[in-house]
Amino acid sequence: MGVSRQRARRVGLRAAVALCGVALTLLAGCSAETTGQLKRLGLPVAATEQAPAIGNLWIGTWIAAGSIGIAVWGLIGWAALRYKSDHNEMPRQNRYNLPMEIFYTVAPFVVIGVLFYYTILAQDVVQKNPDPDLTVDVVGQKWSWTFNYESADVPGVGTDVYESGTINVAPTLYLPVNKTVRFNLSSPDVNHSFWVPSFYEKMDVIPGRDNHFTVTPNREGVYAGKCAELCGTYHFAMRFEVHVVSEQEYAAHLKTLVDRGQTGTAKGAAIPNPVGEPGNTGNPDAPAVVQGGTR
Ligand SMILES: [Cu+2]
């Protein structure tokens, strides 16, 4: 073995040891919360029954991509060190290597096939759409959200109620824990996207299209929600909070909405919160227009 090759190997080994040391030191200094998030590869803690199917797909995809990445980087590094030369001679060329070319062609299809299979499995879980225990009509409007609860059959409420946000006041979505909820998504203006990161799911909210999905939140807590579609000037204002609570707290919240007079169905204003629109004289606190009474 030549001296230069030995030196290259020593340098490579030292670099690998140093990298492992840095990684271990970083991990050791992390809180339990950060360590948990690292183990989930950046995902928040799952808050629905369906979320783990997506979480497993996410982690599996990273393991597959990471393994391929490590193999490719390793081969590149190995080739660079192994065939390092102080002379600028053309290395031996290896054209028309049939087994190699078949491998290049087949391997990507195998990778895609495996990812496709596991994606379908996760999709089946997510799109099962079982009969919901409750339905919330979600309206994404410029520049906030309206949540309509079909709650005529909730004891002590007896009517549909809604909560509507504005640019300045983010609305709150209440959901009872361990109940299956169906979100019907609609928009009176532009494309938005309804996203609760802890549910691991999001779906586009498109004018003229009835999108929907079903989840079963199974962890009480307060979660952030946002619009995941760059929908315009005040896109940033389309934040909301999700409170997953006990059934009693859920019913109590709906009663509060009745007490505030927020009964009926709100489908977003014709010219909602028109701040920033050309020629506007709008009020950033303008609430959504309410249509009719109970359905
Ligand atoms: Cu939006």
mmCIF file of C-alpha atoms and ligand atoms in Angstrom:
data_model
loop_
_atom_site.group_PDB
_atom_site.id
_atom_site.type_symbol
_atom_site.label_atom_id
_atom_site.label_comp_id
_atom_site.label_asym_id
_atom_site.label_seq_id
_atom_site.Cartn_x
_atom_site.Cartn_y
_atom_site.Cartn_z
ATOM 1 C CA MET A 1 0.000 0.000 0.000
ATOM 2 C CA GLY A 2 1.382 3.383 -0.970
ATOM 3 C CA VAL A 3 2.154 6.042 1.591
ATOM 4 C CA SER A 4 -0.431 8.456 0.141
ATOM 5 C CA ARG A 5 -3.179 5.847 0.368
ATOM 6 C CA GLN A 6 -2.325 5.109 4.005
ATOM 7 C CA ARG A 7 -2.428 8.821 4.763
ATOM 8 C CA ALA A 8 -5.806 9.173 3.006
ATOM 9 C CA ARG A 9 -7.209 6.303 5.047
ATOM 10 C CA ARG A 10 -5.921 7.860 8.291
ATOM 11 C CA VAL A 11 -7.461 11.245 7.401
ATOM 12 C CA GLY A 12 -10.793 9.576 6.521
ATOM 13 C CA LEU A 13 -10.820 7.623 9.794
ATOM 14 C CA ARG A 14 -10.053 10.722 11.850
ATOM 15 C CA ALA A 15 -12.804 12.692 10.094
ATOM 16 C CA ALA A 16 -15.340 9.902 10.772
ATOM 17 C CA VAL A 17 -14.369 9.713 14.476
ATOM 18 C CA ALA A 18 -14.603 13.514 14.799
ATOM 19 C CA LEU A 19 -18.060 13.547 13.154
ATOM 20 C CA CYS A 20 -19.342 10.789 15.477
ATOM 21 C CA GLY A 21 -17.973 12.728 18.457
ATOM 22 C CA VAL A 22 -19.762 15.917 17.408
ATOM 23 C CA ALA A 23 -23.038 14.022 16.810
ATOM 24 C CA LEU A 24 -22.842 12.280 20.224
ATOM 25 C CA THR A 25 -22.015 15.552 22.010
ATOM 26 C CA LEU A 26 -24.990 17.276 20.334
ATOM 27 C CA LEU A 27 -27.324 14.400 21.246
ATOM 28 C CA ALA A 28 -26.093 14.297 24.854
ATOM 29 C CA GLY A 29 -26.813 18.014 25.255
ATOM 30 C CA CYS A 30 -30.413 17.714 24.018
ATOM 31 C CA SER A 31 -33.545 17.779 26.162
ATOM 32 C CA ALA A 32 -35.867 14.771 26.141
ATOM 33 C CA GLU A 33 -38.266 16.768 23.948
ATOM 34 C CA THR A 34 -35.594 17.527 21.344
ATOM 35 C CA THR A 35 -34.327 13.940 21.438
ATOM 36 C CA GLY A 36 -37.913 12.745 20.837
ATOM 37 C CA GLN A 37 -38.265 15.111 17.897
ATOM 38 C CA LEU A 38 -34.931 13.920 16.496
ATOM 39 C CA LYS A 39 -36.166 10.323 16.737
ATOM 40 C CA ARG A 40 -39.312 11.350 14.810
ATOM 41 C CA LEU A 41 -37.048 13.137 12.299
ATOM 42 C CA GLY A 42 -38.574 16.542 12.941
ATOM 43 C CA LEU A 43 -42.236 15.600 13.312
ATOM 44 C CA PRO A 44 -44.203 16.862 16.329
ATOM 45 C CA VAL A 45 -45.830 14.288 18.648
ATOM 46 C CA ALA A 46 -48.697 12.580 16.783
ATOM 47 C CA ALA A 47 -52.128 13.722 17.957
ATOM 48 C CA THR A 48 -54.494 11.517 15.937
ATOM 49 C CA GLU A 49 -55.135 7.794 15.467
ATOM 50 C CA GLN A 50 -54.214 8.073 11.777
ATOM 51 C CA ALA A 51 -50.981 10.042 12.248
ATOM 52 C CA PRO A 52 -48.607 7.130 13.071
ATOM 53 C CA ALA A 53 -49.246 5.622 9.603
ATOM 54 C CA ILE A 54 -47.903 8.836 8.054
ATOM 55 C CA GLY A 55 -45.129 9.122 10.663
ATOM 56 C CA ASN A 56 -43.895 5.606 9.854
ATOM 57 C CA LEU A 57 -43.924 6.390 6.135
ATOM 58 C CA TRP A 58 -41.930 9.569 6.817
ATOM 59 C CA ILE A 59 -39.288 7.751 8.881
ATOM 60 C CA GLY A 60 -39.155 4.755 6.503
ATOM 61 C CA THR A 61 -38.643 7.071 3.525
ATOM 62 C CA TRP A 62 -35.778 8.844 5.291
ATOM 63 C CA ILE A 63 -34.156 5.517 6.216
ATOM 64 C CA ALA A 64 -34.396 4.396 2.567
ATOM 65 C CA ALA A 65 -33.124 7.734 1.228
ATOM 66 C CA GLY A 66 -30.421 7.909 3.930
ATOM 67 C CA SER A 67 -29.156 4.368 3.180
ATOM 68 C CA ILE A 68 -28.915 5.135 -0.531
ATOM 69 C CA GLY A 69 -27.261 8.483 0.252
ATOM 70 C CA ILE A 70 -24.683 6.887 2.554
ATOM 71 C CA ALA A 71 -23.937 4.173 -0.027
ATOM 72 C CA VAL A 72 -23.500 6.739 -2.819
ATOM 73 C CA TRP A 73 -21.422 9.180 -0.743
ATOM 74 C CA GLY A 74 -19.366 6.254 0.566
ATOM 75 C CA LEU A 75 -18.636 5.019 -2.958
ATOM 76 C CA ILE A 76 -17.762 8.531 -4.136
ATOM 77 C CA GLY A 77 -15.412 8.983 -1.167
ATOM 78 C CA TRP A 78 -13.916 5.514 -1.614
ATOM 79 C CA ALA A 79 -13.338 6.054 -5.339
ATOM 80 C CA ALA A 80 -11.776 9.473 -4.718
ATOM 81 C CA LEU A 81 -9.349 8.130 -2.089
ATOM 82 C CA ARG A 82 -8.684 4.728 -3.649
ATOM 83 C CA TYR A 83 -7.855 6.082 -7.078
ATOM 84 C CA LYS A 84 -6.261 9.319 -5.939
ATOM 85 C CA SER A 85 -3.274 9.988 -8.097
ATOM 86 C CA ASP A 86 -0.559 12.583 -8.093
ATOM 87 C CA HIS A 87 -0.245 12.151 -11.875
ATOM 88 C CA ASN A 88 -2.931 13.583 -14.126
ATOM 89 C CA GLU A 89 -3.286 10.439 -16.178
ATOM 90 C CA MET A 90 -6.639 9.410 -17.575
ATOM 91 C CA PRO A 91 -7.896 6.473 -15.469
ATOM 92 C CA ARG A 92 -8.956 3.256 -17.182
ATOM 93 C CA GLN A 93 -12.417 3.759 -18.784
ATOM 94 C CA ASN A 94 -15.159 1.232 -18.343
ATOM 95 C CA ARG A 95 -17.701 1.613 -21.173
ATOM 96 C CA TYR A 96 -20.547 -0.746 -22.090
ATOM 97 C CA ASN A 97 -20.520 -2.569 -18.793
ATOM 98 C CA LEU A 98 -23.841 -4.343 -19.280
ATOM 99 C CA PRO A 99 -24.400 -5.668 -15.723
ATOM 100 C CA MET A 100 -23.670 -2.175 -14.382
ATOM 101 C CA GLU A 101 -26.102 -0.530 -16.807
ATOM 102 C CA ILE A 102 -28.849 -3.036 -15.984
ATOM 103 C CA PHE A 103 -28.254 -2.302 -12.301
ATOM 104 C CA TYR A 104 -28.512 1.483 -12.922
ATOM 105 C CA THR A 105 -31.826 0.947 -14.717
ATOM 106 C CA VAL A 106 -33.450 -1.558 -12.369
ATOM 107 C CA ALA A 107 -32.362 -0.145 -8.985
ATOM 108 C CA PRO A 108 -34.401 3.110 -9.243
ATOM 109 C CA PHE A 109 -37.526 1.124 -10.127
ATOM 110 C CA VAL A 110 -37.008 -1.099 -7.089
ATOM 111 C CA VAL A 111 -36.623 1.997 -4.885
ATOM 112 C CA ILE A 112 -39.742 3.625 -6.365
ATOM 113 C CA GLY A 113 -41.683 0.337 -6.061
ATOM 114 C CA VAL A 114 -40.893 -0.027 -2.354
ATOM 115 C CA LEU A 115 -41.768 3.624 -1.617
ATOM 116 C CA PHE A 116 -44.984 3.296 -3.671
ATOM 117 C CA TYR A 117 -46.053 0.161 -1.767
ATOM 118 C CA TYR A 118 -45.616 1.762 1.653
ATOM 119 C CA THR A 119 -47.255 4.997 0.481
ATOM 120 C CA ILE A 120 -50.363 3.053 -0.600
ATOM 121 C CA LEU A 121 -50.495 1.297 2.796
ATOM 122 C CA ALA A 122 -50.372 4.659 4.625
ATOM 123 C CA GLN A 123 -52.862 6.211 2.220
ATOM 124 C CA ASP A 124 -55.354 3.405 2.889
ATOM 125 C CA VAL A 125 -55.242 4.184 6.625
ATOM 126 C CA VAL A 126 -55.576 7.936 6.092
ATOM 127 C CA GLN A 127 -58.344 7.786 3.493
ATOM 128 C CA LYS A 128 -60.504 5.213 5.208
ATOM 129 C CA ASN A 129 -63.004 7.995 6.045
ATOM 130 C CA PRO A 130 -65.061 6.151 8.655
ATOM 131 C CA ASP A 131 -68.481 7.499 9.674
ATOM 132 C CA PRO A 132 -67.697 10.594 11.717
ATOM 133 C CA ASP A 133 -68.988 11.361 15.213
ATOM 134 C CA LEU A 134 -69.059 15.037 14.299
ATOM 135 C CA THR A 135 -68.616 17.265 11.278
ATOM 136 C CA VAL A 136 -66.886 20.630 11.079
ATOM 137 C CA ASP A 137 -67.285 22.735 7.943
ATOM 138 C CA VAL A 138 -64.011 24.604 7.603
ATOM 139 C CA VAL A 139 -63.987 27.758 5.497
ATOM 140 C CA GLY A 140 -60.636 29.211 4.481
ATOM 141 C CA GLN A 141 -61.264 32.844 3.609
ATOM 142 C CA LYS A 142 -58.995 35.801 2.989
ATOM 143 C CA TRP A 143 -57.437 36.028 5.655
ATOM 144 C CA SER A 144 -58.580 33.708 8.370
ATOM 145 C CA TRP A 145 -60.644 30.608 9.085
ATOM 146 C CA THR A 146 -64.256 29.922 9.951
ATOM 147 C CA PHE A 147 -65.235 26.748 11.791
ATOM 148 C CA ASN A 148 -68.876 25.651 11.512
ATOM 149 C CA TYR A 149 -69.882 22.973 13.990
ATOM 150 C CA GLU A 150 -72.818 20.810 12.967
ATOM 151 C CA SER A 151 -73.894 20.545 16.551
ATOM 152 C CA ALA A 152 -77.699 20.547 16.576
ATOM 153 C CA ASP A 153 -77.617 17.196 18.367
ATOM 154 C CA VAL A 154 -75.134 18.190 21.082
ATOM 155 C CA PRO A 155 -77.090 18.192 24.374
ATOM 156 C CA GLY A 156 -77.684 21.706 25.636
ATOM 157 C CA VAL A 157 -76.639 23.307 22.340
ATOM 158 C CA GLY A 158 -79.396 22.355 19.884
ATOM 159 C CA THR A 159 -78.213 24.511 16.996
ATOM 160 C CA ASP A 160 -75.298 24.841 14.602
ATOM 161 C CA VAL A 161 -72.648 27.266 15.797
ATOM 162 C CA TYR A 162 -69.570 28.837 14.285
ATOM 163 C CA GLU A 163 -66.389 30.656 15.139
ATOM 164 C CA SER A 164 -64.743 32.988 12.668
ATOM 165 C CA GLY A 165 -61.329 34.587 12.870
ATOM 166 C CA THR A 166 -60.015 37.849 11.466
ATOM 167 C CA ILE A 167 -56.586 39.102 10.473
ATOM 168 C CA ASN A 168 -56.057 40.277 14.048
ATOM 169 C CA VAL A 169 -57.821 37.528 15.989
ATOM 170 C CA ALA A 170 -56.923 33.892 15.299
ATOM 171 C CA PRO A 171 -59.888 31.538 15.750
ATOM 172 C CA THR A 172 -59.825 28.403 17.896
ATOM 173 C CA LEU A 173 -61.062 25.005 16.765
ATOM 174 C CA TYR A 174 -62.377 22.791 19.572
ATOM 175 C CA LEU A 175 -62.470 19.022 19.090
ATOM 176 C CA PRO A 176 -63.549 16.312 21.526
ATOM 177 C CA VAL A 177 -60.844 13.714 22.217
ATOM 178 C CA ASN A 178 -61.249 10.190 20.774
ATOM 179 C CA LYS A 179 -64.135 11.271 18.516
ATOM 180 C CA THR A 180 -63.879 10.950 14.761
ATOM 181 C CA VAL A 181 -64.270 14.313 13.067
ATOM 182 C CA ARG A 182 -64.848 14.978 9.406
ATOM 183 C CA PHE A 183 -63.563 18.288 8.037
ATOM 184 C CA ASN A 184 -65.455 19.612 4.998
ATOM 185 C CA LEU A 185 -63.216 22.207 3.374
ATOM 186 C CA SER A 186 -64.396 25.130 1.260
ATOM 187 C CA SER A 187 -63.209 28.556 0.200
ATOM 188 C CA PRO A 188 -65.159 31.573 -1.121
ATOM 189 C CA ASP A 189 -62.112 33.221 -2.673
ATOM 190 C CA VAL A 190 -58.660 31.712 -3.349
ATOM 191 C CA ASN A 191 -56.802 28.467 -2.674
ATOM 192 C CA HIS A 192 -55.811 27.864 0.941
ATOM 193 C CA SER A 193 -54.584 24.750 2.710
ATOM 194 C CA PHE A 194 -55.853 23.480 6.059
ATOM 195 C CA TRP A 195 -52.937 22.191 8.104
ATOM 196 C CA VAL A 196 -52.543 21.022 11.690
ATOM 197 C CA PRO A 197 -48.916 19.807 11.823
ATOM 198 C CA SER A 198 -49.564 17.528 14.825
ATOM 199 C CA PHE A 199 -52.230 15.674 12.784
ATOM 200 C CA TYR A 200 -49.558 14.989 10.093
ATOM 201 C CA GLU A 201 -52.200 15.795 7.464
ATOM 202 C CA LYS A 202 -53.114 18.799 5.415
ATOM 203 C CA MET A 203 -55.468 19.350 2.547
ATOM 204 C CA ASP A 204 -56.009 22.086 -0.020
ATOM 205 C CA VAL A 205 -59.065 24.316 0.354
ATOM 206 C CA ILE A 206 -60.150 25.177 -3.185
ATOM 207 C CA PRO A 207 -63.048 27.383 -4.361
ATOM 208 C CA GLY A 208 -65.770 25.303 -6.009
ATOM 209 C CA ARG A 209 -64.374 21.996 -4.788
ATOM 210 C CA ASP A 210 -65.604 19.967 -1.806
ATOM 211 C CA ASN A 211 -62.521 18.491 -0.189
ATOM 212 C CA HIS A 212 -62.753 16.559 3.034
ATOM 213 C CA PHE A 213 -60.778 14.330 5.363
ATOM 214 C CA THR A 214 -61.404 12.497 8.588
ATOM 215 C CA VAL A 215 -59.259 12.204 11.709
ATOM 216 C CA THR A 216 -59.635 10.938 15.249
ATOM 217 C CA PRO A 217 -57.687 13.189 17.633
ATOM 218 C CA ASN A 218 -56.527 10.982 20.497
ATOM 219 C CA ARG A 219 -54.359 13.272 22.596
ATOM 220 C CA GLU A 220 -55.709 16.205 24.603
ATOM 221 C CA GLY A 221 -53.743 19.394 24.147
ATOM 222 C CA VAL A 222 -53.362 22.648 22.286
ATOM 223 C CA TYR A 223 -51.993 22.462 18.759
ATOM 224 C CA ALA A 224 -51.001 25.045 16.180
ATOM 225 C CA GLY A 225 -52.807 25.244 12.858
ATOM 226 C CA LYS A 226 -51.964 27.235 9.773
ATOM 227 C CA CYS A 227 -52.612 27.847 6.097
ATOM 228 C CA ALA A 228 -50.061 25.876 4.074
ATOM 229 C CA GLU A 229 -50.766 27.558 0.745
ATOM 230 C CA LEU A 230 -49.211 30.928 -0.052
ATOM 231 C CA CYS A 231 -52.626 32.509 -0.609
ATOM 232 C CA GLY A 232 -51.813 36.213 -0.717
ATOM 233 C CA THR A 233 -50.782 39.295 1.219
ATOM 234 C CA TYR A 234 -52.092 38.242 4.636
ATOM 235 C CA HIS A 235 -51.333 34.526 4.324
ATOM 236 C CA PHE A 236 -49.263 34.843 7.508
ATOM 237 C CA ALA A 237 -52.377 35.851 9.449
ATOM 238 C CA MET A 238 -54.146 32.553 8.727
ATOM 239 C CA ARG A 239 -53.106 30.897 11.949
ATOM 240 C CA PHE A 240 -55.435 29.131 14.327
ATOM 241 C CA GLU A 241 -55.327 26.989 17.434
ATOM 242 C CA VAL A 242 -56.753 23.520 17.890
ATOM 243 C CA HIS A 243 -57.877 22.535 21.382
ATOM 244 C CA VAL A 244 -58.435 18.798 21.757
ATOM 245 C CA VAL A 245 -60.496 18.539 24.949
ATOM 246 C CA SER A 246 -62.862 16.271 26.880
ATOM 247 C CA GLU A 247 -66.432 15.880 25.600
ATOM 248 C CA GLN A 248 -67.738 18.043 28.461
ATOM 249 C CA GLU A 249 -65.337 20.876 27.647
ATOM 250 C CA TYR A 250 -66.274 20.588 23.985
ATOM 251 C CA ALA A 251 -70.008 20.899 24.719
ATOM 252 C CA ALA A 252 -69.304 23.795 27.127
ATOM 253 C CA HIS A 253 -67.374 25.621 24.395
ATOM 254 C CA LEU A 254 -70.213 25.205 21.892
ATOM 255 C CA LYS A 255 -72.629 26.604 24.492
ATOM 256 C CA THR A 256 -70.343 29.626 24.837
ATOM 257 C CA LEU A 257 -70.657 30.184 21.085
ATOM 258 C CA VAL A 258 -74.467 30.025 21.407
ATOM 259 C CA ASP A 259 -74.301 32.561 24.255
ATOM 260 C CA ARG A 260 -72.228 34.850 22.034
ATOM 261 C CA GLY A 261 -74.914 34.615 19.355
ATOM 262 C CA GLN A 262 -72.664 32.769 16.913
ATOM 263 C CA THR A 263 -75.395 30.465 15.646
ATOM 264 C CA GLY A 264 -76.042 29.489 12.045
ATOM 265 C CA THR A 265 -73.542 28.861 9.300
ATOM 266 C CA ALA A 266 -70.759 31.229 8.271
ATOM 267 C CA LYS A 267 -69.309 30.666 4.836
ATOM 268 C CA GLY A 268 -66.828 33.532 4.729
ATOM 269 C CA ALA A 269 -67.595 37.113 3.731
ATOM 270 C CA ALA A 270 -68.156 38.238 0.141
ATOM 271 C CA ILE A 271 -65.338 40.759 0.638
ATOM 272 C CA PRO A 272 -63.747 39.414 3.772
ATOM 273 C CA ASN A 273 -61.146 41.372 5.699
ATOM 274 C CA PRO A 274 -60.234 43.321 2.555
ATOM 275 C CA VAL A 275 -57.170 45.068 3.957
ATOM 276 C CA GLY A 276 -54.443 45.155 1.364
ATOM 277 C CA GLU A 277 -56.836 44.748 -1.552
ATOM 278 C CA PRO A 278 -56.775 47.493 -4.246
ATOM 279 C CA GLY A 279 -59.060 50.379 -3.344
ATOM 280 C CA ASN A 280 -60.069 48.821 -0.050
ATOM 281 C CA THR A 281 -61.674 50.623 2.836
ATOM 282 C CA GLY A 282 -61.721 47.429 4.804
ATOM 283 C CA ASN A 283 -61.695 46.644 8.442
ATOM 284 C CA PRO A 284 -59.168 44.017 9.500
ATOM 285 C CA ASP A 285 -61.581 42.896 12.199
ATOM 286 C CA ALA A 286 -64.501 42.385 9.822
ATOM 287 C CA PRO A 287 -66.148 39.089 10.696
ATOM 288 C CA ALA A 288 -67.371 36.622 8.124
ATOM 289 C CA VAL A 289 -70.888 37.007 6.760
ATOM 290 C CA VAL A 290 -73.365 34.603 8.309
ATOM 291 C CA GLN A 291 -75.847 32.913 6.050
ATOM 292 C CA GLY A 292 -79.232 31.938 7.424
ATOM 293 C CA GLY A 293 -79.984 30.245 10.715
ATOM 294 C CA THR A 294 -79.705 26.592 11.541
ATOM 295 C CA ARG A 295 -79.624 24.147 8.675
HETATM 296 CU CU CU B 1 -54.584 30.926 3.133
#
